[in-house]
Tab-separated table of C-alpha atoms and ligand atoms in Angstrom:
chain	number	residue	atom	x	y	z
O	1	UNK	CA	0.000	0.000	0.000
O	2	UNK	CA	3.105	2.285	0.914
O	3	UNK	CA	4.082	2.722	-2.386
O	4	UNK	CA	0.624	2.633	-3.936
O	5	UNK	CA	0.254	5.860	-2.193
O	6	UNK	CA	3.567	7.618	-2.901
O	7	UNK	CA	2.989	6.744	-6.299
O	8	UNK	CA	-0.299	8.157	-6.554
O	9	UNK	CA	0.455	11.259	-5.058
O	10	UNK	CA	3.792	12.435	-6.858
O	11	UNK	CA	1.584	11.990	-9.732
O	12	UNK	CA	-1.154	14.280	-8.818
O	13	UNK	CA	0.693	17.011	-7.329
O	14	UNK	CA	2.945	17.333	-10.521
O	15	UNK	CA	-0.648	18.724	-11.997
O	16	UNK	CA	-0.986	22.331	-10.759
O	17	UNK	CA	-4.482	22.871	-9.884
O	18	UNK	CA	-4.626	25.440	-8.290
O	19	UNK	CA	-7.917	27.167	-8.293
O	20	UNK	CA	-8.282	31.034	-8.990
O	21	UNK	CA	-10.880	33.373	-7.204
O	22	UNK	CA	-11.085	35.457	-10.450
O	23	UNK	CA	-11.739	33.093	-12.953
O	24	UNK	CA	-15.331	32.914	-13.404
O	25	UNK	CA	-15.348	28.927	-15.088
O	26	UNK	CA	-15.971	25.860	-13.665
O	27	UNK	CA	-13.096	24.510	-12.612
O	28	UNK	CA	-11.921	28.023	-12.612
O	29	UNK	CA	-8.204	26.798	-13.530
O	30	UNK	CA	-7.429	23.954	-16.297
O	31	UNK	CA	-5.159	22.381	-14.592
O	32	UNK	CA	-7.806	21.360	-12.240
O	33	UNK	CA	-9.322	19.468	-15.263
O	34	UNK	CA	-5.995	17.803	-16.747
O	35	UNK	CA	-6.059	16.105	-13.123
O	36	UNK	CA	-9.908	15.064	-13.286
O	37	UNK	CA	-9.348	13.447	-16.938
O	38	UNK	CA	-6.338	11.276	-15.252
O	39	UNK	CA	-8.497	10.679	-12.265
O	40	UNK	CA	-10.967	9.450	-14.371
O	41	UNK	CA	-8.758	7.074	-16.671
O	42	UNK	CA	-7.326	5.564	-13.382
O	43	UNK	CA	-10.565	4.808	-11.551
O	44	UNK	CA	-11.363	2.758	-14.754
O	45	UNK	CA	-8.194	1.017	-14.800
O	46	UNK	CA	-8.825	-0.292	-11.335
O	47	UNK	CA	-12.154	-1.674	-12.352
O	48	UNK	CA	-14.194	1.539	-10.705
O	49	UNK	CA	-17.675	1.437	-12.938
O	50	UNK	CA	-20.132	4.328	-13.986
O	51	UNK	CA	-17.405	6.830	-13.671
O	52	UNK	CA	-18.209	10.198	-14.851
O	53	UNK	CA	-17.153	13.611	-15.505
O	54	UNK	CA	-19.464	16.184	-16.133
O	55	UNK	CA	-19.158	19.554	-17.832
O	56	UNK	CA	-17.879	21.192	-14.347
O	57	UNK	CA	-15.243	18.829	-13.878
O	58	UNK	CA	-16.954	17.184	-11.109
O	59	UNK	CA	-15.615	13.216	-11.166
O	60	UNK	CA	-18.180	10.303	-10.030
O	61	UNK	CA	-17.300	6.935	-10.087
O	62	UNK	CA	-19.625	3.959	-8.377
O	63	UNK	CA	-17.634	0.915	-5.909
O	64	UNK	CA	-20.588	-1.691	-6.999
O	65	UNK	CA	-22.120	-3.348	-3.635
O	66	UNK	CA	-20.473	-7.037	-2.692
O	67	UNK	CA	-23.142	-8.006	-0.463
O	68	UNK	CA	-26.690	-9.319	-0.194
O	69	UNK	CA	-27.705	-6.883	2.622
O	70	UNK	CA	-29.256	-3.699	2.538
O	71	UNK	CA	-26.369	-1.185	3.231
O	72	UNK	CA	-26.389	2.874	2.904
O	73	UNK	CA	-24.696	3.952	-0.118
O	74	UNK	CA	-21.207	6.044	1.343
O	75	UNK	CA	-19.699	8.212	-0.342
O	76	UNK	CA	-16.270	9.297	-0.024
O	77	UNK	CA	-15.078	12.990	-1.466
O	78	UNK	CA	-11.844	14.751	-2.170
O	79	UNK	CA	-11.075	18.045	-3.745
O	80	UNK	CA	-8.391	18.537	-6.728
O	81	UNK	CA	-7.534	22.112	-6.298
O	82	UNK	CA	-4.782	23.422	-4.131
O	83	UNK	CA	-4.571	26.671	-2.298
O	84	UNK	CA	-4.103	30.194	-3.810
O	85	UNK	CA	-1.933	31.227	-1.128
O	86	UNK	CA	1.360	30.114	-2.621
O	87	UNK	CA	2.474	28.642	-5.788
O	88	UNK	CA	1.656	25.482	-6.845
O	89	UNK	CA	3.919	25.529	-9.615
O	90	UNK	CA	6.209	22.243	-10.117
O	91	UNK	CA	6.131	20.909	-7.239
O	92	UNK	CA	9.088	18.424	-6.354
O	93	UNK	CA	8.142	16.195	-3.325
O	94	UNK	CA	10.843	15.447	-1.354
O	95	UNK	CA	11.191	11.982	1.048
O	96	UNK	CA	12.524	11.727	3.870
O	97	UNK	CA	12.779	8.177	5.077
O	98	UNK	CA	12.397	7.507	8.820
O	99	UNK	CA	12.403	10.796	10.411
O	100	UNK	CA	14.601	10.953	12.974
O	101	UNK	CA	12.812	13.849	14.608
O	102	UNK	CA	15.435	16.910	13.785
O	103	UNK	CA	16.282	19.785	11.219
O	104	UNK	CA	14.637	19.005	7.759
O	105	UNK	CA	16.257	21.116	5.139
O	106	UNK	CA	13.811	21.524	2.732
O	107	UNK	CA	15.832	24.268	0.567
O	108	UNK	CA	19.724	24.635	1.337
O	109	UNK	CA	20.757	27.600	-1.315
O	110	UNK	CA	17.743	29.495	0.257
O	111	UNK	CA	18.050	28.405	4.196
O	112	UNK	CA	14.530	26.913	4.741
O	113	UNK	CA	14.062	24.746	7.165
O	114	UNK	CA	11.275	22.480	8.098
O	115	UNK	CA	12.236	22.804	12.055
O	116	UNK	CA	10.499	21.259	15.206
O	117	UNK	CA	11.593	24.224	16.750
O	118	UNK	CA	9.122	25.939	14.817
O	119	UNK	CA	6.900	23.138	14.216
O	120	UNK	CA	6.478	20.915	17.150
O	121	UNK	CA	4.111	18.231	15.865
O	122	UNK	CA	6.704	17.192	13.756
O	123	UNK	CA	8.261	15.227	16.809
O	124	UNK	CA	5.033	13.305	16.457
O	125	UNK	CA	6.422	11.889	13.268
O	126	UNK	CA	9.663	10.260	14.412
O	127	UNK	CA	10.130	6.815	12.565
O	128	UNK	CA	7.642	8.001	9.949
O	129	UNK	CA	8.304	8.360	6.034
O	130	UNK	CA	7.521	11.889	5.727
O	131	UNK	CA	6.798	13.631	2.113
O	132	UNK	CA	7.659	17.478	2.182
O	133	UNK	CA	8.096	20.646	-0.548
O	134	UNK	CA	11.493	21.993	-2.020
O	135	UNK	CA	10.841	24.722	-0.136
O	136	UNK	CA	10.030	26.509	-3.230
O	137	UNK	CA	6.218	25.711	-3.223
O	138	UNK	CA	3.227	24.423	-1.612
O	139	UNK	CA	2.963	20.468	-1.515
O	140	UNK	CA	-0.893	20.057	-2.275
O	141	UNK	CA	-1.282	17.484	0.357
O	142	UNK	CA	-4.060	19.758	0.801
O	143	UNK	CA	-6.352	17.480	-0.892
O	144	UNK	CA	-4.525	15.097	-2.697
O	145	UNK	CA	-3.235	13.029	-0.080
O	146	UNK	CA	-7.447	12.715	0.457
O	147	UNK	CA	-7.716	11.902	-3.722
O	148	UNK	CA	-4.930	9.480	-2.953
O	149	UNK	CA	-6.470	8.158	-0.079
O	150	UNK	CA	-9.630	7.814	-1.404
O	151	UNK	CA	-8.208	6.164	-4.875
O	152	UNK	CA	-5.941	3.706	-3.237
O	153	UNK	CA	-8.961	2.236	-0.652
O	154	UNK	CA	-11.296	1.466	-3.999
O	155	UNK	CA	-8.339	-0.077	-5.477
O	156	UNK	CA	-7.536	-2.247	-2.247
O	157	UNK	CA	-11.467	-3.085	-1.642
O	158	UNK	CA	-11.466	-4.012	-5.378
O	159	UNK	CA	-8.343	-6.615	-4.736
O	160	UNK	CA	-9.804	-7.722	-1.183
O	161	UNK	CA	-13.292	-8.860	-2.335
O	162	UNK	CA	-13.596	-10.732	0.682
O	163	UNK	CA	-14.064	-7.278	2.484
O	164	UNK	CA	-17.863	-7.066	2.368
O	165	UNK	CA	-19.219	-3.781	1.719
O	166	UNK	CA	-22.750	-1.903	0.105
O	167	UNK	CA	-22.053	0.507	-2.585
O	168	UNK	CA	-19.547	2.805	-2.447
O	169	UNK	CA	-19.736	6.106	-4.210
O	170	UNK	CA	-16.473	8.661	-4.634
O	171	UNK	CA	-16.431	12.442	-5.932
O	172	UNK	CA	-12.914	14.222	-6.701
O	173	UNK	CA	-14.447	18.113	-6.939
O	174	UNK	CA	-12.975	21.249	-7.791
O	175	UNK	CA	-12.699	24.926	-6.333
O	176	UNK	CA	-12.863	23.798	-3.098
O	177	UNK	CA	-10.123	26.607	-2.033
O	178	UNK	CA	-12.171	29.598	-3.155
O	179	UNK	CA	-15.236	28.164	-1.215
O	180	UNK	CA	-17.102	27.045	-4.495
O	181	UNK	CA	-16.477	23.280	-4.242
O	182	UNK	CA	-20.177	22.304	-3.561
O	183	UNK	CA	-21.978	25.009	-5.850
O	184	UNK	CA	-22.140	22.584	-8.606
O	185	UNK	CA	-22.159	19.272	-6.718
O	186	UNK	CA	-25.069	17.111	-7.703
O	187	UNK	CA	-26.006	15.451	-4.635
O	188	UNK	CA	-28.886	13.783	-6.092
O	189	UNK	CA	-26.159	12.313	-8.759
O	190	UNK	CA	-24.125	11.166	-6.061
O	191	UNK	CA	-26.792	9.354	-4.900
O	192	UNK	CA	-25.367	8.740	-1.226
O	193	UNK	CA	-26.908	8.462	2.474
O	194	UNK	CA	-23.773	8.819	4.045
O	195	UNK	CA	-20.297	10.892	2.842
O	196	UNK	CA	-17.248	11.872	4.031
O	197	UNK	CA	-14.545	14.448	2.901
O	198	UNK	CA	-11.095	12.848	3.195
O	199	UNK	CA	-9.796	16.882	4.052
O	200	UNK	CA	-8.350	17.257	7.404
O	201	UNK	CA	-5.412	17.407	9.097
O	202	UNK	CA	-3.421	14.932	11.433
O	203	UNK	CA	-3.729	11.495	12.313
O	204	UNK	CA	-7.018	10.926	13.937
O	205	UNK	CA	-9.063	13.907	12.988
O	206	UNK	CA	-12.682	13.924	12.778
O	207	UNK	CA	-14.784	16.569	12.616
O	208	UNK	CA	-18.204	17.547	12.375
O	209	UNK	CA	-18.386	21.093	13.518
O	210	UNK	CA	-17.785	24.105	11.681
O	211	UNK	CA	-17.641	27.496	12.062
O	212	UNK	CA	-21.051	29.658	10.873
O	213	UNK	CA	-19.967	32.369	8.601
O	214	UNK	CA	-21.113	34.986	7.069
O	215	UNK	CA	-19.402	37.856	4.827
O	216	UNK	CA	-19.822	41.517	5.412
O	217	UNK	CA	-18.938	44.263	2.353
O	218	UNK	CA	-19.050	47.895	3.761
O	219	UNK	CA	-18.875	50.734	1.472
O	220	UNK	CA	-18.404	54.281	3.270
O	221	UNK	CA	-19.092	56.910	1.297
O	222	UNK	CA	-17.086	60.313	2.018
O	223	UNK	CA	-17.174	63.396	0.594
O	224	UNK	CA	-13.534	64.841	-0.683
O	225	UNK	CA	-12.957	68.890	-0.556
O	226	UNK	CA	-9.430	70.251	-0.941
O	227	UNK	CA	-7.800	69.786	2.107
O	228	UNK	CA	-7.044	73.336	2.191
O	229	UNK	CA	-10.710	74.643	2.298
O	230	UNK	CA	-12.112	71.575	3.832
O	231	UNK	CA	-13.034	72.882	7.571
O	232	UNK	CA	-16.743	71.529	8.052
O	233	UNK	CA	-17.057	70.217	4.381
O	234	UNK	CA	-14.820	67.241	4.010
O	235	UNK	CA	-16.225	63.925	5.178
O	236	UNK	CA	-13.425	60.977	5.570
O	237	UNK	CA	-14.258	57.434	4.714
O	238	UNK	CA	-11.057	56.421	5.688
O	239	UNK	CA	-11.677	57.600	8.742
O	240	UNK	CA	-15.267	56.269	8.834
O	241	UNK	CA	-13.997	52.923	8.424
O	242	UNK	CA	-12.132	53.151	10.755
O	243	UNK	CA	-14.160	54.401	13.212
O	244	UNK	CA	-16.498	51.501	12.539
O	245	UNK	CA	-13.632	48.652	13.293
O	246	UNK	CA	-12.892	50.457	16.471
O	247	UNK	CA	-16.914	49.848	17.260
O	248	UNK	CA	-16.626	46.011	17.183
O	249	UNK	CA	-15.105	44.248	20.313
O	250	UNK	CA	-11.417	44.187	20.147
O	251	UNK	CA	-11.277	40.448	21.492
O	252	UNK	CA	-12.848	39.142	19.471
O	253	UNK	CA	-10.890	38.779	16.636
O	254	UNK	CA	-9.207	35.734	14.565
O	255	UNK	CA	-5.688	36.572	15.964
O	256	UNK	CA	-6.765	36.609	19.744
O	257	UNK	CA	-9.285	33.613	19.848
O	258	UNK	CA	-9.573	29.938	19.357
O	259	UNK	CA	-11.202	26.839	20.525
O	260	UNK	CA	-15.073	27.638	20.048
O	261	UNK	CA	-14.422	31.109	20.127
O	262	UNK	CA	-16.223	33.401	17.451
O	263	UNK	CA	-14.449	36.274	15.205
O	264	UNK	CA	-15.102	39.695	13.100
O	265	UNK	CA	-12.068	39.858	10.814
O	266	UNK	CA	-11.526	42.567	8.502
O	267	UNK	CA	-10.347	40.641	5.490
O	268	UNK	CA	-9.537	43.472	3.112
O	269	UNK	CA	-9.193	47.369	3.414
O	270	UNK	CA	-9.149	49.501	0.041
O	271	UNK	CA	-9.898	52.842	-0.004
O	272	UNK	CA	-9.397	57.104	-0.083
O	273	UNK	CA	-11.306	60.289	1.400
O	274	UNK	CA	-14.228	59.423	-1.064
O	275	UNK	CA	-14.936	55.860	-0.597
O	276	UNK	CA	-13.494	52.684	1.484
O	277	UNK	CA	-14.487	49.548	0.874
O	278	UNK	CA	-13.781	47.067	3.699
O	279	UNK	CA	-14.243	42.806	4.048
O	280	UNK	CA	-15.334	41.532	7.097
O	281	UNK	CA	-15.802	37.885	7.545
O	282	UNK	CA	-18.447	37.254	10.648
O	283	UNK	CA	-17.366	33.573	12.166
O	284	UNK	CA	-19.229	31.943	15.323
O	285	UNK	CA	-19.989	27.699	16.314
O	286	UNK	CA	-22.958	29.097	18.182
O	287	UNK	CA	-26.400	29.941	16.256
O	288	UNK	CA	-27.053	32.526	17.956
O	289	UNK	CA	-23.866	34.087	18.913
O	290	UNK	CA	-23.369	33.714	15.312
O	291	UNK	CA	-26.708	36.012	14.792
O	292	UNK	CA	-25.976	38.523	17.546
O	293	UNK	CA	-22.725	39.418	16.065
O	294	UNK	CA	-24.176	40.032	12.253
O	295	UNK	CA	-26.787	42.335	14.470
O	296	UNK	CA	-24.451	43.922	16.399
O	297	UNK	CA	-22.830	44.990	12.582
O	298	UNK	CA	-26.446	46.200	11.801
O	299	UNK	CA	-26.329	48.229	14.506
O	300	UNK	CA	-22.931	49.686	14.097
O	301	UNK	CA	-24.002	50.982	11.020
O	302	UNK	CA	-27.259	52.182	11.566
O	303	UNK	CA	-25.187	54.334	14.767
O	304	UNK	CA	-22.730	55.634	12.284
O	305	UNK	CA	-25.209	56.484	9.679
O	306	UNK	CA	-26.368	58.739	13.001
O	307	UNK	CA	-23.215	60.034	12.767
O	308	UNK	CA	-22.258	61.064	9.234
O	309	UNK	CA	-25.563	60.606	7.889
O	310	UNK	CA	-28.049	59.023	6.436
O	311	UNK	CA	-26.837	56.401	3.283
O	312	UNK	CA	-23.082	57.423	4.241
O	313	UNK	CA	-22.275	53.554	4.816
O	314	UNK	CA	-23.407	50.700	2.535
O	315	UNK	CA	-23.583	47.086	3.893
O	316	UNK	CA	-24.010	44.015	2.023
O	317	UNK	CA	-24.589	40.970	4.760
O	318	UNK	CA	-24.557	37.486	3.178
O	319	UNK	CA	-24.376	34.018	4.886
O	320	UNK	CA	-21.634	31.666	3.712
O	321	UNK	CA	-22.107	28.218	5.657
O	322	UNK	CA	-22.970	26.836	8.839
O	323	UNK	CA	-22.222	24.924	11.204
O	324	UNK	CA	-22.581	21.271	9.973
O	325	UNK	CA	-22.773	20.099	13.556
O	326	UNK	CA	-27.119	20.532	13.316
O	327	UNK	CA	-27.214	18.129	10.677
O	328	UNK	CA	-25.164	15.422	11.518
O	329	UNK	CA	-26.176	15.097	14.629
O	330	UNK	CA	-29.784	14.275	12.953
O	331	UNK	CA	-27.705	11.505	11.707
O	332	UNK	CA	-25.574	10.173	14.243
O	333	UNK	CA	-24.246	7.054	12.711
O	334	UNK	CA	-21.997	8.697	9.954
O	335	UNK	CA	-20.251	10.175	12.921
O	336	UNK	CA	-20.565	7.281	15.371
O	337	UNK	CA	-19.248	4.382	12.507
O	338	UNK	CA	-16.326	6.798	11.384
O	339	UNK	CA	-15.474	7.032	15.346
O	340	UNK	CA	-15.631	3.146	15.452
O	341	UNK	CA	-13.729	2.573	12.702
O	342	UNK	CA	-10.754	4.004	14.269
O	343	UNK	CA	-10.906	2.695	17.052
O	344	UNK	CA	-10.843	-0.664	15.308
O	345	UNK	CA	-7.739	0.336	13.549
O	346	UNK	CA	-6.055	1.418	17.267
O	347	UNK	CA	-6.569	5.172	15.903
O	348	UNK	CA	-7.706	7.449	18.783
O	349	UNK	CA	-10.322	9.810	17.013
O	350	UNK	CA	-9.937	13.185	17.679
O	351	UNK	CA	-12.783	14.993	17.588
O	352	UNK	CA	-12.650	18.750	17.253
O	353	UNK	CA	-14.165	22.160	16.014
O	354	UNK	CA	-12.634	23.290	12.422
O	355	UNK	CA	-12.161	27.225	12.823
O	356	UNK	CA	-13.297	26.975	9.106
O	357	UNK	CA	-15.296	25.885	6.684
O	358	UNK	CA	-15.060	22.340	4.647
O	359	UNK	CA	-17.009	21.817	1.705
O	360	UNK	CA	-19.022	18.943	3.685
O	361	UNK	CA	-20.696	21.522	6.017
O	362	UNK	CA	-22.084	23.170	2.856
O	363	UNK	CA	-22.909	19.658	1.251
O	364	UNK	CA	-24.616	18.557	4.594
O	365	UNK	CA	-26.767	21.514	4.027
O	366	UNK	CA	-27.669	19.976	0.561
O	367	UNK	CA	-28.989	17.329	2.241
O	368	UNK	CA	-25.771	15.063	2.361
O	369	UNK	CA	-24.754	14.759	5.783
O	370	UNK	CA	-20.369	14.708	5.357
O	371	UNK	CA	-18.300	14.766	8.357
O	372	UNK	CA	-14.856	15.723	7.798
O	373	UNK	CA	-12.076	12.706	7.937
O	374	UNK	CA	-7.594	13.168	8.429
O	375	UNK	CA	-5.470	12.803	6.034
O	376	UNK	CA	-1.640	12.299	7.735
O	377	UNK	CA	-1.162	16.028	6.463
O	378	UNK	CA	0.210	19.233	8.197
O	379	UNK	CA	0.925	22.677	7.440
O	380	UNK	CA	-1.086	23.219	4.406
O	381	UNK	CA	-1.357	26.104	2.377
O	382	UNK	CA	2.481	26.421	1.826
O	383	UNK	CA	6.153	25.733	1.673
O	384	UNK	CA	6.292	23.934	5.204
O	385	UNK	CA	3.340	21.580	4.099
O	386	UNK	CA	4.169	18.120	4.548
O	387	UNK	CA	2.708	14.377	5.001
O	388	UNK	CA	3.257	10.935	6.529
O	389	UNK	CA	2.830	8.184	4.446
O	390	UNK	CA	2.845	5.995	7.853
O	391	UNK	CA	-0.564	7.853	8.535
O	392	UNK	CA	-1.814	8.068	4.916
O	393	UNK	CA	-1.960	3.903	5.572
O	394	UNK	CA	-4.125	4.663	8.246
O	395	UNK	CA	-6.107	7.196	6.441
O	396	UNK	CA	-6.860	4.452	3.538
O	397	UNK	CA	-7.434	1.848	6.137
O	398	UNK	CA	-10.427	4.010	7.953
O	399	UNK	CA	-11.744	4.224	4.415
O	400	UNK	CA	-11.553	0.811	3.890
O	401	UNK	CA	-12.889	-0.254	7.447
O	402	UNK	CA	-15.680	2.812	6.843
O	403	UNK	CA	-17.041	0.569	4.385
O	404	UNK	CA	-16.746	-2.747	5.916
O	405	UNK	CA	-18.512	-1.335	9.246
O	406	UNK	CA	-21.687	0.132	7.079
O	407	UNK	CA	-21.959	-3.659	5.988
O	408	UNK	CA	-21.192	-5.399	9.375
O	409	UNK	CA	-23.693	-3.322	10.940
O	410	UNK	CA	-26.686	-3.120	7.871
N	1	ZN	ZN1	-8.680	21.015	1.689
């Protein structure tokens, strides 16, 4: 299985896929679909059947059932893009073969270090095989160790076909980094009770709660005199702005919280005396702490508006996601057989809030309730990104045993 893996994923990550906010297509990059057209040739050659693509790039393919009893239909999902944060251009994975738990030089000429100075976990990893970047880019473990995952179970259950199991449905999705992964998701094509992203972190994760989140686009609208005849004329929106930031609580902000603790973040600031444009992103676990805070925004502006006066300050509320956590607790086996299936394996799950958003809390809202499994990956989103094969086994083996259980226990 070891080198099943590592040969799946130095093939997917030389494909740069990484998606692009901009791009207004579906995937919005190509690369995106080079890697779903080789996706799609490989889960025929291991025997996968009605595997599709459709005109989005969304990739379908169908494990057919083994056994006589009535089993859910699981489904198991990956995405193919990689961050936009930092280049995902020619990657070169580097190995390093049973860690012995110091210094990893990832890039000598340029001094950068992959440190457990800096990076603690990484003394978790001692005795592991451990995949990393060149120090030049991002590794795209971020989710291709989950398409790896994902593709090497299917081809083991295929080989093992004395490993009962009901149908088994996979997706390999695009645009998940620019939040668009399940806009064009046919659930209803997917046709499952049951799914999972293969998306998180280290060895053990399993998650089920989300952040709620909403976005909020302010506009202040100034009025610009020359400075030297401005006294009572000129109105600021710089200054409006911020004005308005100093309104919200000061705590509570990404950079000072954690654990189930909510956030207003301004995201992006643009602006002069006429107009400033500011992006807030409004994140709480709790329903209605989550509500109270886009209120208390309300609020803020209707006070300023007070202030400078009336239609001085646009806002433009909208709700991104929520918090998966109301819908899959309406379905407590997905969580409860993923939990046992660890433990089975000698995996201790752990189970804990994502200060995020995965594309199974917006699929769970599509009526696919999709818990959130590990993938043996850390770091993601750049140059100190790395994996452990050792727990990429494990990964594939919850799969694998994810299956089996939905049969043992039909
Ligand atoms: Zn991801």
């Amino acid at each position: 299985m070891k080198e099943d893996l590592i040969r799946r994923f130095t093939s997917y990550v030389k494909v740069n896929t990484q998606s692009d906010d901009d791009s207004p297509s579906c995937p919005s990059t190509p690369g995106q679909l080079t890697l779903a057209r080789q996706l799609v040739a490989e889960l025929k050659s291991i025997g996968m059947q009605e595997v599709t693509m459709d005109e989005n790039g969304y990739v379908m393919a169908t494990l057919p059932a083994n056994t006589d009893r009535a089993t859910p239909v699981v489904g198991f999902m990956a995405h193919v893009d990689t961050a936009t944060d930092f280049t995902g251009d020619g990657v070169n994975p580097q190995f390093v073969e049973n860690y012995d738990g110091g210094d990893i030089v990832l890039n000598k000429e340029r001094n950068i270090v992959l440190s457990p100075k800096t990076f603690p976990e990484l003394l978790n990893y001692k005795g592991h095989t451990l995949i990393t970047t060149d120090g030049t880019t991002l590794l795209g473990a971020d989710d291709k160790s989950g398409v790896t995952e994902i593709m090497t179970a299917m081809d083991y259950l295929i080989q093992h076909s004395e490993i009962k199991h009901g149908k088994v449905r996979v997706a390999f999705t695009p645009d998940e980094e620019i939040g668009r992964g399940p806009h064009k998701f046919d659930v209803k094509a997917f046709g499952a009770s049951f799914a999972y992203t293969v998306d998180g972190g280290a060895l053990g994760g399993l998650e089920y709660e989300n952040f709620n989140a909403a976005e909020a686009k302010l506009i202040f609208k100034g009025s610009n005199v020359h400075p030297g005849s401005a006294k009572n004329k000129m109105l600021n929106s710089i200054k409006m702005a911020v004005d308005f930031q100093n309104q919200l609580p000061a705590e509570e902000a990404p950079e000072l919280t954690d654990g189930y603790e909510g956030f207003y973040h301004p995201l992006t600031f643009s602006g002069d005396v006429e107009q400033t444009k500011v992006v807030y992103i409004i994140r709480d676990f709790d329903k209605n702490k989550f509500e109270a805070k886009k209120a208390f925004v309300q609020e803020t502006v209707q006070k300023l508006e007070k202030k400078y006066g009336e239609g001085t300050i646009e806002l433009q509320l909208k709700d991104q996601y929520y918090n998966m956590k109301n819908i899959v607790e309406q379905h407590k086996e997905v969580f409860d057989v993923a939990y046992q299936a660890m433990k089975n394996l000698d995996i201790e799950p752990q189970v804990l809030p994502i200060r995020g958003g995965t594309d199974g809390a917006q699929i769970s809202y599509m009526g696919l309730p999709t818990p959130n499994l590990f993938t043996g990956g850390e770091n993601f989103h750049g140059k100190y990104e790395y994996l452990s094969v050792n727990d990429m086994i494990k990964a594939t083996k919850t799969i694998v045993e994810i299956a089996r259980l939905f049969e043992e226990q039909a």
